[in-house]
mmCIF file of C-alpha atoms in Angstrom:
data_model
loop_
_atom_site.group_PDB
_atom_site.id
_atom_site.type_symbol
_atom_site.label_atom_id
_atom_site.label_comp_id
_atom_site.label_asym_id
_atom_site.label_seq_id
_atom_site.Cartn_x
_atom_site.Cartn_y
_atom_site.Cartn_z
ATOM 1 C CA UNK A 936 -179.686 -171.572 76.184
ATOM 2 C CA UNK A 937 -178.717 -174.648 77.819
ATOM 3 C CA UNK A 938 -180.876 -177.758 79.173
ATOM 4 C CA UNK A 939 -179.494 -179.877 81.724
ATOM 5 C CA UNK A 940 -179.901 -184.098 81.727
ATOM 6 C CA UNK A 941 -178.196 -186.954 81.889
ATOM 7 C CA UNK A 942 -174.161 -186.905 80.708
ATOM 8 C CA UNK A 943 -172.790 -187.875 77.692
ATOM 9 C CA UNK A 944 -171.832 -185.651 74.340
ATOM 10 C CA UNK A 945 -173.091 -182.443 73.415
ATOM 11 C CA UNK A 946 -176.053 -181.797 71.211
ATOM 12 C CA UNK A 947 -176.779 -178.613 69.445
ATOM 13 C CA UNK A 948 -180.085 -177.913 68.728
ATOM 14 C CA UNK A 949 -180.996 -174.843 65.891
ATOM 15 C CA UNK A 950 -184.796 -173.907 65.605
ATOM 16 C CA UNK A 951 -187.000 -171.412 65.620
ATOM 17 C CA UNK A 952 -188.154 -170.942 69.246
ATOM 18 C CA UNK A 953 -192.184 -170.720 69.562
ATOM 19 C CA UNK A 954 -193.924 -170.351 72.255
ATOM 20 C CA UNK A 955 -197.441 -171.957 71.189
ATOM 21 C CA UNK A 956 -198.366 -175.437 70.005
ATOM 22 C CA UNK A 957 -199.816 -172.966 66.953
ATOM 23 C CA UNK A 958 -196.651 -172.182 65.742
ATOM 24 C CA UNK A 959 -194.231 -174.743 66.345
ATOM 25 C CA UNK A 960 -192.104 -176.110 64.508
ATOM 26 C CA UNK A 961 -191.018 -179.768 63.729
ATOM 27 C CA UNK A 962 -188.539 -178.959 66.170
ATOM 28 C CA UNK A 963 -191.213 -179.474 69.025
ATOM 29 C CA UNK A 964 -191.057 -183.149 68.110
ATOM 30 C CA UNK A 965 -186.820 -183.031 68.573
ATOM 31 C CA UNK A 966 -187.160 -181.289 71.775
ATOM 32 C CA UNK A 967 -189.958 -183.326 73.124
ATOM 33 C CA UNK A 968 -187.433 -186.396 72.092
ATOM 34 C CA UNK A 969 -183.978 -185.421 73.600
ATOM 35 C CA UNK A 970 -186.521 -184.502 77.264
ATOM 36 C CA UNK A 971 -187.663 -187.548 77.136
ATOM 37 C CA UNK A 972 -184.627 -189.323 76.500
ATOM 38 C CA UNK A 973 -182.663 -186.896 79.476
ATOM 39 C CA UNK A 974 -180.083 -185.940 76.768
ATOM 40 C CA UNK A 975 -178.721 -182.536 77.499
ATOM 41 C CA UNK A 976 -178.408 -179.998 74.969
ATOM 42 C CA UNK A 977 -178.089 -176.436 73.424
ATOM 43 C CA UNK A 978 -180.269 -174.405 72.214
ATOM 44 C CA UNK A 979 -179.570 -172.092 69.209
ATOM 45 C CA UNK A 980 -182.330 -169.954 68.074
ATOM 46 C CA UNK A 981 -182.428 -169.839 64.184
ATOM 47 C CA UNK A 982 -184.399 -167.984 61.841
ATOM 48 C CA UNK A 983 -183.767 -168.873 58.280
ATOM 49 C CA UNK A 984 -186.272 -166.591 56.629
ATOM 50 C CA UNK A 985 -185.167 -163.547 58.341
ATOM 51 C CA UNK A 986 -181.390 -163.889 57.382
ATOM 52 C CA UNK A 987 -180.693 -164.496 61.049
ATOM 53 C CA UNK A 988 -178.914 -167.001 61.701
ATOM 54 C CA UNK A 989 -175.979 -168.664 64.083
ATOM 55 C CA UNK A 990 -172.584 -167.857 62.040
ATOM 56 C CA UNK A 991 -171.828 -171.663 61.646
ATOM 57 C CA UNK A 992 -175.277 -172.545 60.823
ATOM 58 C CA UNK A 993 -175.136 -171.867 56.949
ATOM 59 C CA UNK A 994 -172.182 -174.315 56.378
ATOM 60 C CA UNK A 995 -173.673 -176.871 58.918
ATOM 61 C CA UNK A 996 -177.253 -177.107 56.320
ATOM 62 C CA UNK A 997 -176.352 -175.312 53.058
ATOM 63 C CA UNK A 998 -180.364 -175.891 52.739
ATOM 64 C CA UNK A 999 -181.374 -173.776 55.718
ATOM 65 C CA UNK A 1000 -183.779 -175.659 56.686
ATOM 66 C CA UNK A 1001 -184.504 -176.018 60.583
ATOM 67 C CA UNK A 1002 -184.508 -178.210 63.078
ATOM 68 C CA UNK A 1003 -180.882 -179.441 62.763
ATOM 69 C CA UNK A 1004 -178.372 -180.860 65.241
ATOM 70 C CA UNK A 1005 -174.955 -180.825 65.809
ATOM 71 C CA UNK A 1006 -173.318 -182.902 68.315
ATOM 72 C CA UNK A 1007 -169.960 -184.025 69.287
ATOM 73 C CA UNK A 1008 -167.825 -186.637 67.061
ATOM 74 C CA UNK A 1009 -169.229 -184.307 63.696
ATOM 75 C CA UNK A 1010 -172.818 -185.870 63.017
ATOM 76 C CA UNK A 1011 -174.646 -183.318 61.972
ATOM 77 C CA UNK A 1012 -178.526 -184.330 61.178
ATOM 78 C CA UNK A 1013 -181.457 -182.315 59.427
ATOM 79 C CA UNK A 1014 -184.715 -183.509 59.131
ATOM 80 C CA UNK A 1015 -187.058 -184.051 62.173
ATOM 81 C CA UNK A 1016 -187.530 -187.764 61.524
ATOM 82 C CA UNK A 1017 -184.212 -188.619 60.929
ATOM 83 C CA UNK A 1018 -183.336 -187.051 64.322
ATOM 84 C CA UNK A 1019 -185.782 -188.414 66.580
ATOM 85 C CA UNK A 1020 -184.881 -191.578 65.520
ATOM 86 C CA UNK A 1021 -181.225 -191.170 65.882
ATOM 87 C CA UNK A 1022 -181.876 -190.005 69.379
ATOM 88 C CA UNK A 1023 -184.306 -192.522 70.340
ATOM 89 C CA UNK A 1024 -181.724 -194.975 69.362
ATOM 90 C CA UNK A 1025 -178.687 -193.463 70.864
ATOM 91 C CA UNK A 1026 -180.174 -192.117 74.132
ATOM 92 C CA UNK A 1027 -183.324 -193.780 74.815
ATOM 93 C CA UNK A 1028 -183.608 -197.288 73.740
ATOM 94 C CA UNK A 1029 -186.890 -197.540 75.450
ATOM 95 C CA UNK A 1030 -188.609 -195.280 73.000
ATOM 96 C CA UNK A 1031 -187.291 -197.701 69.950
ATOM 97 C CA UNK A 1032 -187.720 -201.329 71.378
ATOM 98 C CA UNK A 1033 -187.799 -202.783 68.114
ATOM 99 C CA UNK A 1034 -185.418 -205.385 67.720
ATOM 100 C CA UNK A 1035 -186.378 -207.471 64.593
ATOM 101 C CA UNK A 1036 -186.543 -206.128 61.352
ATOM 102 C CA UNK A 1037 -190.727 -206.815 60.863
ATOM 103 C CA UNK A 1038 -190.990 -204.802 64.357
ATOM 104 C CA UNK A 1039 -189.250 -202.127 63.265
ATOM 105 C CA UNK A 1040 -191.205 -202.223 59.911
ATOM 106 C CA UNK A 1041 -194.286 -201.848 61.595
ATOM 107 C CA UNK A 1042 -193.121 -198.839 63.680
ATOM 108 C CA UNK A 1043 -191.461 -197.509 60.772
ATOM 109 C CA UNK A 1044 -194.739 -197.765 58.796
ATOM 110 C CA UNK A 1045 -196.731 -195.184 61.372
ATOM 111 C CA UNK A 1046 -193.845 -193.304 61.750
ATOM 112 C CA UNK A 1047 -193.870 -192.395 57.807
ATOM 113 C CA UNK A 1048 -197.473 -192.225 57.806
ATOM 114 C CA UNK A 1049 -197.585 -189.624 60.348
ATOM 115 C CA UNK A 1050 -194.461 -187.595 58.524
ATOM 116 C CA UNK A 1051 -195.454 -187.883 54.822
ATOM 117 C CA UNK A 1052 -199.451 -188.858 54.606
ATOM 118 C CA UNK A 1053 -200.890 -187.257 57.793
ATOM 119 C CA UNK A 1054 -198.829 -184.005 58.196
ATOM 120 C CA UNK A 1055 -199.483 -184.238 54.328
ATOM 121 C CA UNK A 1056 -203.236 -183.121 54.988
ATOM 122 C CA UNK A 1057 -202.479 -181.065 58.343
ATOM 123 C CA UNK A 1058 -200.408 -178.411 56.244
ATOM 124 C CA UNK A 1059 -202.874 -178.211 53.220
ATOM 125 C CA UNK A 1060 -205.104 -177.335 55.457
ATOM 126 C CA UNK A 1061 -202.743 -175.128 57.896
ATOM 127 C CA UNK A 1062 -202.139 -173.155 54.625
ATOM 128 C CA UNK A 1063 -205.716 -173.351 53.349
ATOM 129 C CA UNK A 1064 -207.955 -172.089 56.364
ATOM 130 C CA UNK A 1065 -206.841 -168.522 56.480
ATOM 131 C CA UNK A 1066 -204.855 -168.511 60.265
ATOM 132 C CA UNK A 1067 -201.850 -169.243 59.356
ATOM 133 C CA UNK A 1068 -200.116 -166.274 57.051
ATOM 134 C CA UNK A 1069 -196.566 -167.023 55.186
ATOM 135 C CA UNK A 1070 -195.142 -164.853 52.405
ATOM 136 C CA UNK A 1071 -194.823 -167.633 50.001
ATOM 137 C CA UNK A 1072 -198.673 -169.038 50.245
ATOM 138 C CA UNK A 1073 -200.812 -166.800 49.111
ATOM 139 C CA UNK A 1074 -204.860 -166.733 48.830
ATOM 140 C CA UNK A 1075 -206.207 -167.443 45.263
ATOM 141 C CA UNK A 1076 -209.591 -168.713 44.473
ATOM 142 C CA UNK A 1077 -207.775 -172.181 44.574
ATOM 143 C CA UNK A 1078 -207.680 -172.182 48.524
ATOM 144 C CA UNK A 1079 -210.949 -172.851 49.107
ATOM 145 C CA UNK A 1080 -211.316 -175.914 46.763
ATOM 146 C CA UNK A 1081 -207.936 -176.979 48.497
ATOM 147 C CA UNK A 1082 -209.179 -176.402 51.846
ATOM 148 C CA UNK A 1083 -212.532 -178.654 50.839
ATOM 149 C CA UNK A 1084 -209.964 -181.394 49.508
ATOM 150 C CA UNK A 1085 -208.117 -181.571 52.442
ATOM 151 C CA UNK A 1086 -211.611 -182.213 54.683
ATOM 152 C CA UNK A 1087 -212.619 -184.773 52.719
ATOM 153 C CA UNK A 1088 -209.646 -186.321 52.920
ATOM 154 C CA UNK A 1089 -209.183 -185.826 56.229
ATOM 155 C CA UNK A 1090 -212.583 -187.127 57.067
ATOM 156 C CA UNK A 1091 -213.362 -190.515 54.710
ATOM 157 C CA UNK A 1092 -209.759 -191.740 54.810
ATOM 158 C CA UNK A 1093 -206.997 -190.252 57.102
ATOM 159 C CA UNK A 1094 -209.144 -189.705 60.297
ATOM 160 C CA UNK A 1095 -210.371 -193.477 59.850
ATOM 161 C CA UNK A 1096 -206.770 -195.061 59.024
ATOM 162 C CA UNK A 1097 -205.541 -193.217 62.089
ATOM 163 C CA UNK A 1098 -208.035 -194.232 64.789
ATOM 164 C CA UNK A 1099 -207.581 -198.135 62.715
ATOM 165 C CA UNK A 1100 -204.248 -197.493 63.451
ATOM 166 C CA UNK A 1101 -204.814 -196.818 66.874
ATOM 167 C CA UNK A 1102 -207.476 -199.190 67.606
ATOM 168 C CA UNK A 1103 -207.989 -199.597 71.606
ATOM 169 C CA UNK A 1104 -204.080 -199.095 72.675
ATOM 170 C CA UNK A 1105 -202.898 -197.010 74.940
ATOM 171 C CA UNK A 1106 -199.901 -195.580 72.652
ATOM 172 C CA UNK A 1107 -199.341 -195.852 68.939
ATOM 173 C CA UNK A 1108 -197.628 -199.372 68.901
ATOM 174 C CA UNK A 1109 -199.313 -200.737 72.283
ATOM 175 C CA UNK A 1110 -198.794 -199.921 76.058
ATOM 176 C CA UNK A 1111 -196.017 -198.103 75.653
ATOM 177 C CA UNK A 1112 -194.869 -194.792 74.548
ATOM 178 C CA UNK A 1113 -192.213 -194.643 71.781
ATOM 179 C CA UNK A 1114 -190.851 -192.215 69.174
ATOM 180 C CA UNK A 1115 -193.878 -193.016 66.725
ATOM 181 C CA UNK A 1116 -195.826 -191.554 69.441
ATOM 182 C CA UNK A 1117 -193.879 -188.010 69.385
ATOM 183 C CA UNK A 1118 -194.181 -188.549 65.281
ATOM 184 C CA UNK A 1119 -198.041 -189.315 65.233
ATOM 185 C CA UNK A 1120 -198.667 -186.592 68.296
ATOM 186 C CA UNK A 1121 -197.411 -183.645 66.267
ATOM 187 C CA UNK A 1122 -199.817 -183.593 63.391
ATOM 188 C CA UNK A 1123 -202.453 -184.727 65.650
ATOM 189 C CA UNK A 1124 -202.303 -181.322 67.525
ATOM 190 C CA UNK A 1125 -202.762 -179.428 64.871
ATOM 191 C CA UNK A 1126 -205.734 -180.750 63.881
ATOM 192 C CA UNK A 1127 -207.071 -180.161 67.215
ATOM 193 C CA UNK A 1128 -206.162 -176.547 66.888
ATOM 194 C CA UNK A 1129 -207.689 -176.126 64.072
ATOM 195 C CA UNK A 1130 -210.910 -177.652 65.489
ATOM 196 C CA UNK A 1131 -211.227 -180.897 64.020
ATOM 197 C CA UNK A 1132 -211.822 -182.878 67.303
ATOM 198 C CA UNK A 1133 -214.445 -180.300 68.622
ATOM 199 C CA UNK A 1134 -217.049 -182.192 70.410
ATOM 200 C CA UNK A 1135 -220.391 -182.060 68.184
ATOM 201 C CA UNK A 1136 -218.138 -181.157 65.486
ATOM 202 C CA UNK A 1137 -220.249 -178.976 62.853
ATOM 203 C CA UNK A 1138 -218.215 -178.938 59.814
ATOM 204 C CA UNK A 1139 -217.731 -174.865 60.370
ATOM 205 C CA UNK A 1140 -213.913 -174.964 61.392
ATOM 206 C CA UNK A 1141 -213.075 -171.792 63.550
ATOM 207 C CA UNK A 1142 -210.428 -170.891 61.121
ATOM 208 C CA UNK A 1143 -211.133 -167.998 59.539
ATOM 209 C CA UNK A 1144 -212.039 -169.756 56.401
ATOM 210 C CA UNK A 1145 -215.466 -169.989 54.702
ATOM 211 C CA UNK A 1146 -215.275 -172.721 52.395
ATOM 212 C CA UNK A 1147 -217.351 -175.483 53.629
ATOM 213 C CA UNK A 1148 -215.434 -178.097 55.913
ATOM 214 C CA UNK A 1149 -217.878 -180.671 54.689
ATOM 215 C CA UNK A 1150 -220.698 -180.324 57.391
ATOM 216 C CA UNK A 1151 -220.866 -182.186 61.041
ATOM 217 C CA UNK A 1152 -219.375 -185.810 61.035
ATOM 218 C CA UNK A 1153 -221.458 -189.081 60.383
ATOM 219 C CA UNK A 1154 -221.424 -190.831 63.891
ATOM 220 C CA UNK A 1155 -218.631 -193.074 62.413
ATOM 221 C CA UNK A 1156 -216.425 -190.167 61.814
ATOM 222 C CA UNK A 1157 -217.073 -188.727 65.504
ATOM 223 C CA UNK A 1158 -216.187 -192.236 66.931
ATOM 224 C CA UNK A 1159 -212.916 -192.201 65.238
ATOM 225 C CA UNK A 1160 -212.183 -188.993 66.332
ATOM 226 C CA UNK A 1161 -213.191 -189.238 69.745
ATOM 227 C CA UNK A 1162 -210.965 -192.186 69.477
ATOM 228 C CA UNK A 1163 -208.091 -190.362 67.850
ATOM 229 C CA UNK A 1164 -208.504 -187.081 70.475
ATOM 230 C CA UNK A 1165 -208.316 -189.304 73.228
ATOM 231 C CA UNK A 1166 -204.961 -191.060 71.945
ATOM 232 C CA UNK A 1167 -203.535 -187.557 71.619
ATOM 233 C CA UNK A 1168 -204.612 -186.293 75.415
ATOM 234 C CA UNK A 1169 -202.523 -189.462 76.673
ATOM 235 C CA UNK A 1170 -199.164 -188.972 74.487
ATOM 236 C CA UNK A 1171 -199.028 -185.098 75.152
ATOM 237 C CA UNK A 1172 -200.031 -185.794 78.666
ATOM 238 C CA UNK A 1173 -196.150 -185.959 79.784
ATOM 239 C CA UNK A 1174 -193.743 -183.824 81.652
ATOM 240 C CA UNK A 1175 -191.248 -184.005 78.219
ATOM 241 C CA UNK A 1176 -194.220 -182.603 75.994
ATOM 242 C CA UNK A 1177 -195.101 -179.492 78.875
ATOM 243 C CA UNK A 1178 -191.316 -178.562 79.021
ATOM 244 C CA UNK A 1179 -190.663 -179.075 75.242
ATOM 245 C CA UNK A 1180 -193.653 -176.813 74.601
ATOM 246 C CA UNK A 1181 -192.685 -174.116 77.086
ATOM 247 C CA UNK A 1182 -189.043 -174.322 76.162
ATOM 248 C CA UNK A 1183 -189.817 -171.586 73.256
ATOM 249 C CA UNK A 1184 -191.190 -169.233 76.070
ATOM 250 C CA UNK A 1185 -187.787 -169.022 78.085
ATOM 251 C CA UNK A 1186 -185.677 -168.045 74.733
ATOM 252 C CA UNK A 1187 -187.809 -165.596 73.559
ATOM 253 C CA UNK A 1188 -187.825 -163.982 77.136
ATOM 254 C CA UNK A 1189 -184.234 -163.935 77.135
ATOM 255 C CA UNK A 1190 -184.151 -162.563 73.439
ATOM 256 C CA UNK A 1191 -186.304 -159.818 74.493
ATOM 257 C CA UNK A 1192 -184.387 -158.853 77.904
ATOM 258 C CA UNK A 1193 -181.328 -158.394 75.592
ATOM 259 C CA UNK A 1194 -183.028 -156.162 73.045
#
């Protein structure tokens, strides 16, 4: 499957193809990059787990891990992070306008927060709440006193450092949108999905879990995450985002009209 932009080299892109915001991958956040920054390229659906997989694919990551890219001259780049960047920096300067080492620090700072401490607590509690099922989690008596850990994280210090983070701006680093932005949004929707920005939020997380999620929010944990919900309507509130999300929806179409 092949995405039309602006010209230049190819790019390769291998994923899973989803067709939900509940089951994407980090590759939403590579897809959502390269639309925004025009950049055609190729799509290769890839599914590690099930053994099927491109015929190039297993020398190109001997880890197996997706998203990866391939694209012309031989660079060849795994990890989510790592490739937004590069793209942001090769294709669309705009969404990396940080030209002095303590402006780039600062991006680089909410950019690792969002890919190491914040997607930290989304996917203990992804794997925690009882929706999402893989073969290698299972459900021991331990989930539940996970699944409380992860709330209270969540609500005394994550939830606060984000909308601190955030403060009044319109994006992640002020009033404009850059690749922190794609970073930051990613997490953020999962926690949505998973009910953590309900209005009048009760602490009962429609999950599927019964653990307690730590009962409704003082009114200093609703303002931050009114403040944090509203951040995340404006960065997913672009054409890139819709198409990147949708993308999955036109592959798995055509997967099924060849079956």
């Amino acid at each position: 499957t092949s995405v039309s932009g602006s010209g230049g080299s190819a790019v390769v892109v291998y994923d899973i193809p989803v067709a939900s915001a509940d089951s994407a991958s980090r590759g939403l956040k590579v897809l959502w990059a390269l639309l925004e920054a025009g950049k055609p390229f190729d799509f290769k659906a890839t599914y590690p787990r099930q053994n099927r997989v491109p015929p190039e694919f297993p020398g190109l990551n001997p880890i197996g891990q997706v998203p990866l890219i391939a694209c012309d001259g031989g660079l060849v780049l795994s990890e989510a992070s790592a490739i937004i960047v590069y793209v942001a920096k090769k294709w669309a300067p705009a969404l990396y306008p940080f030209p002095s080492p303590e402006e780039q620090a600062r991006a680089d700072r909410l950019l690792y927060f969002a890919t190491t401490t914040l997607e930290d607590v989304c996917l203990k509690l992804i794997f925690t709440h009882g929706k999402v099922s893989l073969e290698y989690y299972t459900t021991e008596p331990h989930s539940a006193e996970c699944f409380q850990w992860g709330c209270r994280l969540w609500r005394e210090r994550v939830l606060p450092a984000t909308a601190t983070f955030l403060g009044d701006q319109q994006y992640a680093l002020g009033g404009d949108f850059t690749v922190v932005d794609i970073a930051l949004a990613y997490p953020l929707l999962y926690m949505e999905r998973m009910g953590f920005f309900e209005e009048g939020y009760s602490g009962q997380l429609p999950c599927g879990n019964d653990a307690d999620a730590g009962g409704p929010y003082t009114s200093e944990q609703s303002r931050h995450a009114d403040t944090v919900k509203a951040y995340l309507r404006r960065a997913i509130d672009r054409p890139a985002f819709r198409e990147a999300l949708a993308y999955g929806d036109g592959v798995l179409a055509g997967e099924s009209s060849r079956s």
